[in-house]
PDB file of N, CA and C in Angstrom:
ATOM      1  N   MET A   1      -1.253  -7.444 -21.792  1.00 64.00           N
ATOM      2  CA  MET A   1       0.569  -7.035 -20.620  1.00 64.00           C
ATOM      3  C   MET A   1       1.351  -7.159 -21.093  1.00 64.00           C
ATOM      4  N   GLU A   2       1.109  -8.828 -21.521  1.00 70.00           N
ATOM      5  CA  GLU A   2       2.959  -9.535 -22.503  1.00 70.00           C
ATOM      6  C   GLU A   2       3.057  -8.408 -23.408  1.00 70.00           C
ATOM      7  N   CYS A   3       2.793  -7.748 -24.649  1.00 71.00           N
ATOM      8  CA  CYS A   3       2.930  -6.684 -24.737  1.00 71.00           C
ATOM      9  C   CYS A   3       4.119  -5.170 -24.425  1.00 71.00           C
ATOM     10  N   ALA A   4       3.116  -5.106 -23.381  1.00 63.00           N
ATOM     11  CA  ALA A   4       3.475  -3.499 -22.634  1.00 63.00           C
ATOM     12  C   ALA A   4       5.446  -4.316 -21.931  1.00 63.00           C
ATOM     13  N   LEU A   5       5.269  -5.009 -21.236  1.00 63.00           N
ATOM     14  CA  LEU A   5       6.448  -5.626 -21.125  1.00 63.00           C
ATOM     15  C   LEU A   5       7.675  -5.869 -21.572  1.00 63.00           C
ATOM     16  N   LYS A   6       7.108  -6.413 -22.908  1.00 68.00           N
ATOM     17  CA  LYS A   6       8.821  -6.242 -23.761  1.00 68.00           C
ATOM     18  C   LYS A   6       8.838  -5.321 -24.696  1.00 68.00           C
ATOM     19  N   ILE A   7       7.905  -4.642 -24.648  1.00 64.00           N
ATOM     20  CA  ILE A   7       8.240  -3.020 -25.130  1.00 64.00           C
ATOM     21  C   ILE A   7       9.153  -2.499 -24.160  1.00 64.00           C
ATOM     22  N   GLN A   8       8.928  -2.907 -22.485  1.00 61.00           N
ATOM     23  CA  GLN A   8       9.550  -2.397 -21.914  1.00 61.00           C
ATOM     24  C   GLN A   8      11.187  -2.785 -21.781  1.00 61.00           C
ATOM     25  N   ARG A   9      11.412  -3.887 -22.330  1.00 66.00           N
ATOM     26  CA  ARG A   9      12.690  -4.613 -21.860  1.00 66.00           C
ATOM     27  C   ARG A   9      12.983  -4.300 -23.372  1.00 66.00           C
ATOM     28  N   LEU A  10      12.952  -3.665 -24.403  1.00 68.00           N
ATOM     29  CA  LEU A  10      13.420  -3.294 -25.645  1.00 68.00           C
ATOM     30  C   LEU A  10      14.326  -1.205 -24.663  1.00 68.00           C
ATOM     31  N   THR A  11      13.399  -0.404 -23.457  1.00 68.00           N
ATOM     32  CA  THR A  11      14.196   0.722 -22.934  1.00 68.00           C
ATOM     33  C   THR A  11      14.617   0.292 -22.222  1.00 68.00           C
ATOM     34  N   VAL A  12      15.370  -0.783 -21.808  1.00 68.00           N
ATOM     35  CA  VAL A  12      16.636  -1.141 -21.018  1.00 68.00           C
ATOM     36  C   VAL A  12      17.904  -0.594 -21.045  1.00 68.00           C
ATOM     37  N   GLY A  13      18.787  -0.420 -22.131  1.00 70.00           N
ATOM     38  CA  GLY A  13      19.108   0.138 -23.036  1.00 70.00           C
ATOM     39  C   GLY A  13      19.504   1.703 -23.623  1.00 70.00           C
ATOM     40  N   GLN A  14      18.050   1.935 -23.496  1.00 72.00           N
ATOM     41  CA  GLN A  14      18.002   3.649 -23.151  1.00 72.00           C
ATOM     42  C   GLN A  14      18.094   3.401 -22.797  1.00 72.00           C
ATOM     43  N   ASP A  15      17.544   3.341 -21.198  1.00 74.00           N
ATOM     44  CA  ASP A  15      17.189   4.355 -20.441  1.00 74.00           C
ATOM     45  C   ASP A  15      19.030   3.662 -19.140  1.00 74.00           C
ATOM     46  N   LYS A  16      20.210   3.109 -19.550  1.00 77.00           N
ATOM     47  CA  LYS A  16      20.947   3.309 -19.299  1.00 77.00           C
ATOM     48  C   LYS A  16      21.858   3.927 -19.995  1.00 77.00           C
ATOM     49  N   LEU A  17      21.848   4.243 -21.331  1.00 75.00           N
ATOM     50  CA  LEU A  17      22.520   5.708 -21.663  1.00 75.00           C
ATOM     51  C   LEU A  17      22.051   6.540 -21.035  1.00 75.00           C
ATOM     52  N   LEU A  18      20.707   6.497 -21.224  1.00 77.00           N
ATOM     53  CA  LEU A  18      20.495   8.020 -20.459  1.00 77.00           C
ATOM     54  C   LEU A  18      20.964   8.484 -18.740  1.00 77.00           C
ATOM     55  N   ARG A  19      20.829   7.019 -18.035  1.00 79.00           N
ATOM     56  CA  ARG A  19      21.373   7.827 -16.804  1.00 79.00           C
ATOM     57  C   ARG A  19      23.232   7.691 -17.173  1.00 79.00           C
ATOM     58  N   LEU A  20      24.036   7.127 -17.968  1.00 80.00           N
ATOM     59  CA  LEU A  20      25.479   7.232 -18.253  1.00 80.00           C
ATOM     60  C   LEU A  20      25.340   8.731 -18.319  1.00 80.00           C
ATOM     61  N   LEU A  21      24.580   9.654 -19.074  1.00 79.00           N
ATOM     62  CA  LEU A  21      24.345  10.939 -19.895  1.00 79.00           C
ATOM     63  C   LEU A  21      24.050  11.839 -18.516  1.00 79.00           C
ATOM     64  N   GLN A  22      23.121  11.692 -18.259  1.00 78.00           N
ATOM     65  CA  GLN A  22      22.177  12.552 -16.677  1.00 78.00           C
ATOM     66  C   GLN A  22      23.927  12.562 -15.710  1.00 78.00           C
ATOM     67  N   TYR A  23      24.168  11.432 -15.317  1.00 79.00           N
ATOM     68  CA  TYR A  23      25.589  10.894 -14.027  1.00 79.00           C
ATOM     69  C   TYR A  23      26.680  12.452 -14.699  1.00 79.00           C
ATOM     70  N   SER A  24      26.747  12.033 -16.071  1.00 80.00           N
ATOM     71  CA  SER A  24      28.440  12.804 -16.570  1.00 80.00           C
ATOM     72  C   SER A  24      27.632  14.064 -16.316  1.00 80.00           C
ATOM     73  N   LEU A  25      26.587  14.677 -17.135  1.00 74.00           N
ATOM     74  CA  LEU A  25      26.084  16.220 -16.333  1.00 74.00           C
ATOM     75  C   LEU A  25      25.987  16.636 -15.427  1.00 74.00           C
ATOM     76  N   ARG A  26      25.961  15.920 -14.032  1.00 75.00           N
ATOM     77  CA  ARG A  26      25.937  16.097 -13.088  1.00 75.00           C
ATOM     78  C   ARG A  26      27.338  15.942 -12.125  1.00 75.00           C
ATOM     79  N   PHE A  27      28.307  15.246 -12.992  1.00 78.00           N
ATOM     80  CA  PHE A  27      29.777  15.223 -12.701  1.00 78.00           C
ATOM     81  C   PHE A  27      29.928  17.003 -13.023  1.00 78.00           C
ATOM     82  N   LEU A  28      30.082  17.458 -14.167  1.00 72.00           N
ATOM     83  CA  LEU A  28      30.417  18.680 -15.408  1.00 72.00           C
ATOM     84  C   LEU A  28      29.317  19.993 -14.413  1.00 72.00           C
ATOM     85  N   LEU A  29      28.442  19.557 -13.351  1.00 71.00           N
ATOM     86  CA  LEU A  29      27.773  20.199 -12.496  1.00 71.00           C
ATOM     87  C   LEU A  29      28.510  20.853 -11.711  1.00 71.00           C
ATOM     88  N   SER A  30      29.285  19.969 -11.225  1.00 72.00           N
ATOM     89  CA  SER A  30      29.517  20.191  -9.375  1.00 72.00           C
ATOM     90  C   SER A  30      31.319  20.522 -10.297  1.00 72.00           C
ATOM     91  N   SER A  31      31.344  20.980 -11.553  1.00 73.00           N
ATOM     92  CA  SER A  31      32.743  21.388 -11.623  1.00 73.00           C
ATOM     93  C   SER A  31      32.700  23.119 -12.304  1.00 73.00           C
ATOM     94  N   GLN A  32      31.611  22.822 -12.105  1.00 68.00           N
ATOM     95  CA  GLN A  32      31.075  24.774 -12.485  1.00 68.00           C
ATOM     96  C   GLN A  32      31.830  24.618 -13.871  1.00 68.00           C
ATOM     97  N   ILE A  33      31.258  24.073 -14.889  1.00 64.00           N
ATOM     98  CA  ILE A  33      31.083  24.172 -16.739  1.00 64.00           C
ATOM     99  C   ILE A  33      30.363  24.750 -16.827  1.00 64.00           C
ATOM    100  N   ASP A  34      29.224  26.625 -17.020  1.00 63.00           N
ATOM    101  CA  ASP A  34      28.741  26.662 -17.591  1.00 63.00           C
ATOM    102  C   ASP A  34      27.619  26.028 -16.929  1.00 63.00           C
ATOM    103  N   SER A  35      26.993  26.341 -15.759  1.00 70.00           N
ATOM    104  CA  SER A  35      26.222  25.560 -15.311  1.00 70.00           C
ATOM    105  C   SER A  35      24.786  25.770 -15.979  1.00 70.00           C
ATOM    106  N   THR A  36      24.805  27.256 -16.218  1.00 75.00           N
ATOM    107  CA  THR A  36      22.938  27.082 -16.819  1.00 75.00           C
ATOM    108  C   THR A  36      23.028  25.972 -17.604  1.00 75.00           C
ATOM    109  N   ALA A  37      23.963  25.765 -18.907  1.00 72.00           N
ATOM    110  CA  ALA A  37      23.334  25.211 -20.135  1.00 72.00           C
ATOM    111  C   ALA A  37      23.699  23.529 -19.611  1.00 72.00           C
ATOM    112  N   VAL A  38      24.192  23.182 -18.755  1.00 71.00           N
ATOM    113  CA  VAL A  38      24.884  21.788 -17.930  1.00 71.00           C
ATOM    114  C   VAL A  38      22.930  21.843 -17.171  1.00 71.00           C
ATOM    115  N   LEU A  39      22.551  21.941 -16.179  1.00 74.00           N
ATOM    116  CA  LEU A  39      21.851  21.920 -15.410  1.00 74.00           C
ATOM    117  C   LEU A  39      20.528  22.106 -16.297  1.00 74.00           C
ATOM    118  N   SER A  40      20.106  22.442 -17.192  1.00 78.00           N
ATOM    119  CA  SER A  40      19.268  22.297 -18.226  1.00 78.00           C
ATOM    120  C   SER A  40      18.725  21.459 -18.877  1.00 78.00           C
ATOM    121  N   LEU A  41      20.176  20.788 -19.768  1.00 78.00           N
ATOM    122  CA  LEU A  41      20.061  19.549 -20.322  1.00 78.00           C
ATOM    123  C   LEU A  41      19.844  18.269 -19.500  1.00 78.00           C
ATOM    124  N   GLU A  42      20.476  18.515 -17.839  1.00 76.00           N
ATOM    125  CA  GLU A  42      20.459  17.118 -17.123  1.00 76.00           C
ATOM    126  C   GLU A  42      18.879  17.586 -16.523  1.00 76.00           C
ATOM    127  N   GLN A  43      18.440  18.038 -16.598  1.00 80.00           N
ATOM    128  CA  GLN A  43      16.867  18.333 -16.545  1.00 80.00           C
ATOM    129  C   GLN A  43      16.186  17.269 -17.287  1.00 80.00           C
ATOM    130  N   GLN A  44      16.729  17.863 -18.205  1.00 81.00           N
ATOM    131  CA  GLN A  44      15.631  17.596 -19.387  1.00 81.00           C
ATOM    132  C   GLN A  44      15.607  16.160 -19.951  1.00 81.00           C
ATOM    133  N   LEU A  45      17.612  15.074 -19.615  1.00 80.00           N
ATOM    134  CA  LEU A  45      17.484  13.733 -19.332  1.00 80.00           C
ATOM    135  C   LEU A  45      16.824  13.358 -18.273  1.00 80.00           C
ATOM    136  N   THR A  46      17.031  13.516 -17.307  1.00 81.00           N
ATOM    137  CA  THR A  46      15.962  13.507 -15.835  1.00 81.00           C
ATOM    138  C   THR A  46      14.745  12.883 -16.815  1.00 81.00           C
ATOM    139  N   LEU A  47      13.686  13.898 -16.600  1.00 83.00           N
ATOM    140  CA  LEU A  47      12.518  13.848 -17.587  1.00 83.00           C
ATOM    141  C   LEU A  47      12.729  12.463 -18.960  1.00 83.00           C
ATOM    142  N   ALA A  48      13.704  12.721 -19.947  1.00 81.00           N
ATOM    143  CA  ALA A  48      13.063  11.382 -20.765  1.00 81.00           C
ATOM    144  C   ALA A  48      13.693  10.364 -20.188  1.00 81.00           C
ATOM    145  N   ARG A  49      14.698   9.580 -18.683  1.00 80.00           N
ATOM    146  CA  ARG A  49      14.618   9.093 -17.968  1.00 80.00           C
ATOM    147  C   ARG A  49      13.001   8.410 -17.180  1.00 80.00           C
ATOM    148  N   LYS A  50      12.917   9.440 -17.281  1.00 82.00           N
ATOM    149  CA  LYS A  50      11.096   9.196 -16.197  1.00 82.00           C
ATOM    150  C   LYS A  50      10.245   8.282 -17.282  1.00 82.00           C
ATOM    151  N   ILE A  51      10.334   9.205 -18.412  1.00 81.00           N
ATOM    152  CA  ILE A  51       9.227   9.029 -19.023  1.00 81.00           C
ATOM    153  C   ILE A  51       9.640   7.513 -20.072  1.00 81.00           C
ATOM    154  N   THR A  52      10.953   7.157 -20.232  1.00 79.00           N
ATOM    155  CA  THR A  52      10.934   6.018 -20.885  1.00 79.00           C
ATOM    156  C   THR A  52      10.610   4.588 -19.741  1.00 79.00           C
ATOM    157  N   ARG A  53      10.588   5.030 -18.042  1.00 79.00           N
ATOM    158  CA  ARG A  53      10.011   3.980 -17.194  1.00 79.00           C
ATOM    159  C   ARG A  53       8.604   4.112 -16.754  1.00 79.00           C
ATOM    160  N   THR A  54       8.300   4.531 -18.050  1.00 80.00           N
ATOM    161  CA  THR A  54       6.592   5.006 -18.004  1.00 80.00           C
ATOM    162  C   THR A  54       5.825   3.065 -17.946  1.00 80.00           C
ATOM    163  N   SER A  55       6.331   2.299 -18.296  1.00 79.00           N
ATOM    164  CA  SER A  55       5.046   1.413 -18.039  1.00 79.00           C
ATOM    165  C   SER A  55       6.361  -0.111 -17.120  1.00 79.00           C
ATOM    166  N   LYS A  56       7.131   0.223 -16.800  1.00 82.00           N
ATOM    167  CA  LYS A  56       8.662  -0.521 -15.691  1.00 82.00           C
ATOM    168  C   LYS A  56       8.022  -1.021 -14.910  1.00 82.00           C
ATOM    169  N   ASP A  57       6.115   0.171 -14.700  1.00 85.00           N
ATOM    170  CA  ASP A  57       5.933  -0.598 -13.205  1.00 85.00           C
ATOM    171  C   ASP A  57       4.294  -1.733 -12.958  1.00 85.00           C
ATOM    172  N   LEU A  58       4.401  -2.378 -14.036  1.00 86.00           N
ATOM    173  CA  LEU A  58       3.865  -3.743 -14.898  1.00 86.00           C
ATOM    174  C   LEU A  58       4.835  -4.584 -14.911  1.00 86.00           C
ATOM    175  N   GLU A  59       6.094  -4.409 -15.074  1.00 86.00           N
ATOM    176  CA  GLU A  59       6.735  -5.353 -15.057  1.00 86.00           C
ATOM    177  C   GLU A  59       7.031  -5.520 -13.499  1.00 86.00           C
ATOM    178  N   TYR A  60       7.295  -4.585 -12.637  1.00 90.00           N
ATOM    179  CA  TYR A  60       7.245  -5.163 -11.074  1.00 90.00           C
ATOM    180  C   TYR A  60       5.848  -5.996 -10.894  1.00 90.00           C
ATOM    181  N   LEU A  61       4.630  -5.285 -11.094  1.00 90.00           N
ATOM    182  CA  LEU A  61       3.359  -5.837 -11.112  1.00 90.00           C
ATOM    183  C   LEU A  61       3.569  -7.615 -11.485  1.00 90.00           C
ATOM    184  N   ASP A  62       3.719  -7.542 -12.401  1.00 90.00           N
ATOM    185  CA  ASP A  62       3.919  -8.964 -12.594  1.00 90.00           C
ATOM    186  C   ASP A  62       4.763  -9.451 -11.598  1.00 90.00           C
ATOM    187  N   LYS A  63       6.319  -9.101 -11.713  1.00 90.00           N
ATOM    188  CA  LYS A  63       7.356  -9.933 -10.936  1.00 90.00           C
ATOM    189  C   LYS A  63       6.407 -10.168 -10.136  1.00 90.00           C
ATOM    190  N   GLY A  64       6.149  -9.415  -9.120  1.00 92.00           N
ATOM    191  CA  GLY A  64       4.619  -9.932  -8.058  1.00 92.00           C
ATOM    192  C   GLY A  64       4.682 -10.428  -7.926  1.00 92.00           C
ATOM    193  N   LEU A  65       2.907 -10.547  -8.731  1.00 92.00           N
ATOM    194  CA  LEU A  65       1.926 -11.591  -8.927  1.00 92.00           C
ATOM    195  C   LEU A  65       2.954 -13.105  -8.975  1.00 92.00           C
ATOM    196  N   SER A  66       3.737 -13.240  -9.707  1.00 92.00           N
ATOM    197  CA  SER A  66       4.370 -14.202 -10.157  1.00 92.00           C
ATOM    198  C   SER A  66       4.882 -14.675  -9.023  1.00 92.00           C
ATOM    199  N   ALA A  67       6.024 -13.898  -8.408  1.00 92.00           N
ATOM    200  CA  ALA A  67       6.757 -14.423  -6.922  1.00 92.00           C
ATOM    201  C   ALA A  67       5.507 -14.824  -5.662  1.00 92.00           C
ATOM    202  N   LEU A  68       4.162 -14.391  -5.692  1.00 91.00           N
ATOM    203  CA  LEU A  68       3.588 -15.363  -5.074  1.00 91.00           C
ATOM    204  C   LEU A  68       2.914 -16.264  -5.168  1.00 91.00           C
ATOM    205  N   GLU A  69       3.075 -17.376  -6.501  1.00 91.00           N
ATOM    206  CA  GLU A  69       2.850 -18.626  -6.774  1.00 91.00           C
ATOM    207  C   GLU A  69       4.508 -19.379  -6.699  1.00 91.00           C
ATOM    208  N   ASN A  70       5.298 -18.874  -5.905  1.00 87.00           N
ATOM    209  CA  ASN A  70       6.749 -19.348  -5.409  1.00 87.00           C
ATOM    210  C   ASN A  70       5.250 -20.542  -3.863  1.00 87.00           C
ATOM    211  N   PRO A  71       6.281 -21.376  -4.862  1.00 89.00           N
ATOM    212  CA  PRO A  71       5.853 -22.507  -3.919  1.00 89.00           C
ATOM    213  C   PRO A  71       6.789 -22.236  -2.117  1.00 89.00           C
ATOM    214  N   ASP A  72       7.355 -21.817  -1.820  1.00 90.00           N
ATOM    215  CA  ASP A  72       8.623 -21.261  -0.900  1.00 90.00           C
ATOM    216  C   ASP A  72       7.880 -20.176  -0.739  1.00 90.00           C
ATOM    217  N   ARG A  73       6.905 -20.587   0.798  1.00 89.00           N
ATOM    218  CA  ARG A  73       6.190 -19.272   0.538  1.00 89.00           C
ATOM    219  C   ARG A  73       7.145 -17.677   1.067  1.00 89.00           C
ATOM    220  N   ILE A  74       7.902 -18.065   1.924  1.00 91.00           N
ATOM    221  CA  ILE A  74       8.242 -16.996   2.889  1.00 91.00           C
ATOM    222  C   ILE A  74       8.924 -16.252   1.650  1.00 91.00           C
ATOM    223  N   ASP A  75       9.720 -16.994   0.679  1.00 91.00           N
ATOM    224  CA  ASP A  75      10.639 -16.175   0.015  1.00 91.00           C
ATOM    225  C   ASP A  75       9.869 -15.452  -1.327  1.00 91.00           C
ATOM    226  N   GLY A  76       8.599 -16.773  -1.931  1.00 91.00           N
ATOM    227  CA  GLY A  76       7.444 -15.685  -1.941  1.00 91.00           C
ATOM    228  C   GLY A  76       7.191 -14.358  -1.813  1.00 91.00           C
ATOM    229  N   VAL A  77       6.393 -14.849  -0.284  1.00 92.00           N
ATOM    230  CA  VAL A  77       5.992 -13.153   0.045  1.00 92.00           C
ATOM    231  C   VAL A  77       7.336 -12.101   0.317  1.00 92.00           C
ATOM    232  N   GLY A  78       8.807 -13.293   0.454  1.00 93.00           N
ATOM    233  CA  GLY A  78       9.938 -11.537   0.532  1.00 93.00           C
ATOM    234  C   GLY A  78       9.797 -10.880  -0.878  1.00 93.00           C
ATOM    235  N   ARG A  79       9.763 -11.388  -2.305  1.00 92.00           N
ATOM    236  CA  ARG A  79       9.979 -11.347  -3.591  1.00 92.00           C
ATOM    237  C   ARG A  79       8.786 -10.104  -3.768  1.00 92.00           C
ATOM    238  N   ALA A  80       7.584 -11.247  -3.357  1.00 94.00           N
ATOM    239  CA  ALA A  80       6.731  -9.969  -3.610  1.00 94.00           C
ATOM    240  C   ALA A  80       6.503  -8.551  -2.887  1.00 94.00           C
ATOM    241  N   ILE A  81       6.848  -8.635  -1.627  1.00 94.00           N
ATOM    242  CA  ILE A  81       6.501  -7.506  -1.593  1.00 94.00           C
ATOM    243  C   ILE A  81       7.959  -6.440  -1.395  1.00 94.00           C
ATOM    244  N   ALA A  82       9.232  -6.814  -2.507  1.00 94.00           N
ATOM    245  CA  ALA A  82       9.767  -5.658  -3.180  1.00 94.00           C
ATOM    246  C   ALA A  82       9.660  -6.009  -4.477  1.00 94.00           C
ATOM    247  N   ALA A  83       8.774  -6.421  -5.124  1.00 93.00           N
ATOM    248  CA  ALA A  83       8.434  -5.767  -6.071  1.00 93.00           C
ATOM    249  C   ALA A  83       7.249  -5.130  -6.340  1.00 93.00           C
ATOM    250  N   PHE A  84       6.250  -5.658  -5.030  1.00 94.00           N
ATOM    251  CA  PHE A  84       4.918  -4.319  -5.281  1.00 94.00           C
ATOM    252  C   PHE A  84       5.676  -2.840  -4.485  1.00 94.00           C
ATOM    253  N   GLY A  85       7.066  -3.421  -3.594  1.00 94.00           N
ATOM    254  CA  GLY A  85       7.305  -1.411  -3.262  1.00 94.00           C
ATOM    255  C   GLY A  85       8.216  -1.071  -4.757  1.00 94.00           C
ATOM    256  N   LYS A  86       8.469  -1.458  -5.740  1.00 93.00           N
ATOM    257  CA  LYS A  86       9.111  -1.067  -6.409  1.00 93.00           C
ATOM    258  C   LYS A  86       7.726  -0.433  -6.986  1.00 93.00           C
ATOM    259  N   CYS A  87       7.035  -1.273  -7.517  1.00 92.00           N
ATOM    260  CA  CYS A  87       5.763  -0.650  -8.368  1.00 92.00           C
ATOM    261  C   CYS A  87       5.114  -0.160  -8.599  1.00 92.00           C
ATOM    262  N   VAL A  88       5.186   0.513  -6.443  1.00 94.00           N
ATOM    263  CA  VAL A  88       4.205   1.419  -5.353  1.00 94.00           C
ATOM    264  C   VAL A  88       5.216   3.105  -5.667  1.00 94.00           C
ATOM    265  N   TRP A  89       7.071   2.513  -5.784  1.00 92.00           N
ATOM    266  CA  TRP A  89       7.511   3.803  -5.951  1.00 92.00           C
ATOM    267  C   TRP A  89       7.677   4.258  -6.987  1.00 92.00           C
ATOM    268  N   LEU A  90       6.762   3.692  -8.068  1.00 90.00           N
ATOM    269  CA  LEU A  90       7.416   4.043 -10.057  1.00 90.00           C
ATOM    270  C   LEU A  90       6.162   4.833  -9.809  1.00 90.00           C
ATOM    271  N   LEU A  91       5.020   4.426  -9.321  1.00 91.00           N
ATOM    272  CA  LEU A  91       3.360   4.886  -9.574  1.00 91.00           C
ATOM    273  C   LEU A  91       3.820   6.607  -8.927  1.00 91.00           C
ATOM    274  N   THR A  92       4.036   6.813  -8.250  1.00 91.00           N
ATOM    275  CA  THR A  92       4.479   7.479  -7.325  1.00 91.00           C
ATOM    276  C   THR A  92       5.253   8.722  -8.218  1.00 91.00           C
ATOM    277  N   ASP A  93       6.213   7.972  -8.949  1.00 87.00           N
ATOM    278  CA  ASP A  93       7.314   8.847  -9.248  1.00 87.00           C
ATOM    279  C   ASP A  93       6.147   9.255 -11.100  1.00 87.00           C
ATOM    280  N   HIS A  94       5.699   8.861 -11.110  1.00 88.00           N
ATOM    281  CA  HIS A  94       4.971   9.007 -12.376  1.00 88.00           C
ATOM    282  C   HIS A  94       3.625   9.363 -11.864  1.00 88.00           C
ATOM    283  N   ILE A  95       3.147   9.769 -11.217  1.00 89.00           N
ATOM    284  CA  ILE A  95       2.334  10.871 -10.913  1.00 89.00           C
ATOM    285  C   ILE A  95       3.519  12.638 -10.856  1.00 89.00           C
ATOM    286  N   GLU A  96       4.507  12.473  -9.743  1.00 87.00           N
ATOM    287  CA  GLU A  96       5.054  13.542 -10.469  1.00 87.00           C
ATOM    288  C   GLU A  96       5.572  13.931 -11.706  1.00 87.00           C
ATOM    289  N   LEU A  97       5.373  12.860 -12.100  1.00 85.00           N
ATOM    290  CA  LEU A  97       5.999  13.485 -13.907  1.00 85.00           C
ATOM    291  C   LEU A  97       4.515  14.331 -14.404  1.00 85.00           C
ATOM    292  N   LEU A  98       3.292  13.479 -13.792  1.00 86.00           N
ATOM    293  CA  LEU A  98       2.477  14.068 -14.395  1.00 86.00           C
ATOM    294  C   LEU A  98       1.887  15.416 -13.912  1.00 86.00           C
ATOM    295  N   PHE A  99       2.774  15.750 -13.004  1.00 87.00           N
ATOM    296  CA  PHE A  99       2.438  17.468 -12.263  1.00 87.00           C
ATOM    297  C   PHE A  99       3.788  18.485 -12.695  1.00 87.00           C
ATOM    298  N   ARG A 100       4.928  17.786 -13.332  1.00 82.00           N
ATOM    299  CA  ARG A 100       5.886  18.373 -13.937  1.00 82.00           C
ATOM    300  C   ARG A 100       5.815  18.636 -15.092  1.00 82.00           C
ATOM    301  N   ILE A 101       5.144  18.066 -15.997  1.00 80.00           N
ATOM    302  CA  ILE A 101       4.569  18.070 -17.527  1.00 80.00           C
ATOM    303  C   ILE A 101       3.108  19.093 -17.609  1.00 80.00           C
ATOM    304  N   LYS A 102       2.815  19.362 -16.512  1.00 81.00           N
ATOM    305  CA  LYS A 102       1.592  20.174 -16.221  1.00 81.00           C
ATOM    306  C   LYS A 102       0.440  19.337 -16.453  1.00 81.00           C
ATOM    307  N   VAL A 103       0.335  17.621 -16.804  1.00 80.00           N
ATOM    308  CA  VAL A 103      -1.216  17.246 -16.964  1.00 80.00           C
ATOM    309  C   VAL A 103      -1.867  17.263 -15.757  1.00 80.00           C
ATOM    310  N   ILE A 104      -1.349  17.007 -14.602  1.00 79.00           N
ATOM    311  CA  ILE A 104      -2.031  17.572 -13.747  1.00 79.00           C
ATOM    312  C   ILE A 104      -1.302  18.532 -12.406  1.00 79.00           C
ATOM    313  N   GLY A 105      -3.001  18.855 -11.800  1.00 71.00           N
ATOM    314  CA  GLY A 105      -2.061  20.739 -10.869  1.00 71.00           C
ATOM    315  C   GLY A 105      -2.800  21.228 -11.764  1.00 71.00           C
ATOM    316  N   ASN A 106      -1.745  22.324 -10.773  1.00 62.00           N
ATOM    317  CA  ASN A 106      -2.596  24.468 -11.000  1.00 62.00           C
ATOM    318  C   ASN A 106      -1.953  24.177 -12.828  1.00 62.00           C
TER     319      ASN A 106
END
């Protein structure tokens, strides 16, 4: 699990760059500049961002488990609930990605 977390930390910069490009393309879409090409590129960047986040759920799972060891029980439980919530959200995002790339489904 430690190796997966190290690899995930390397992809954080990539995700920020892809997010900047994705939101820039959304701005261009709102300006109606050749919307079909821009829309296609924006969808590809969305897919790329989802793929780069595939192991981030492990990071949140690790954060949630370590938060449970916090001596301040209320703070630890609150942090654990937040981390586990993000983990579940990312898992559902991964399932949606698998449907989108047709690994599961029709």
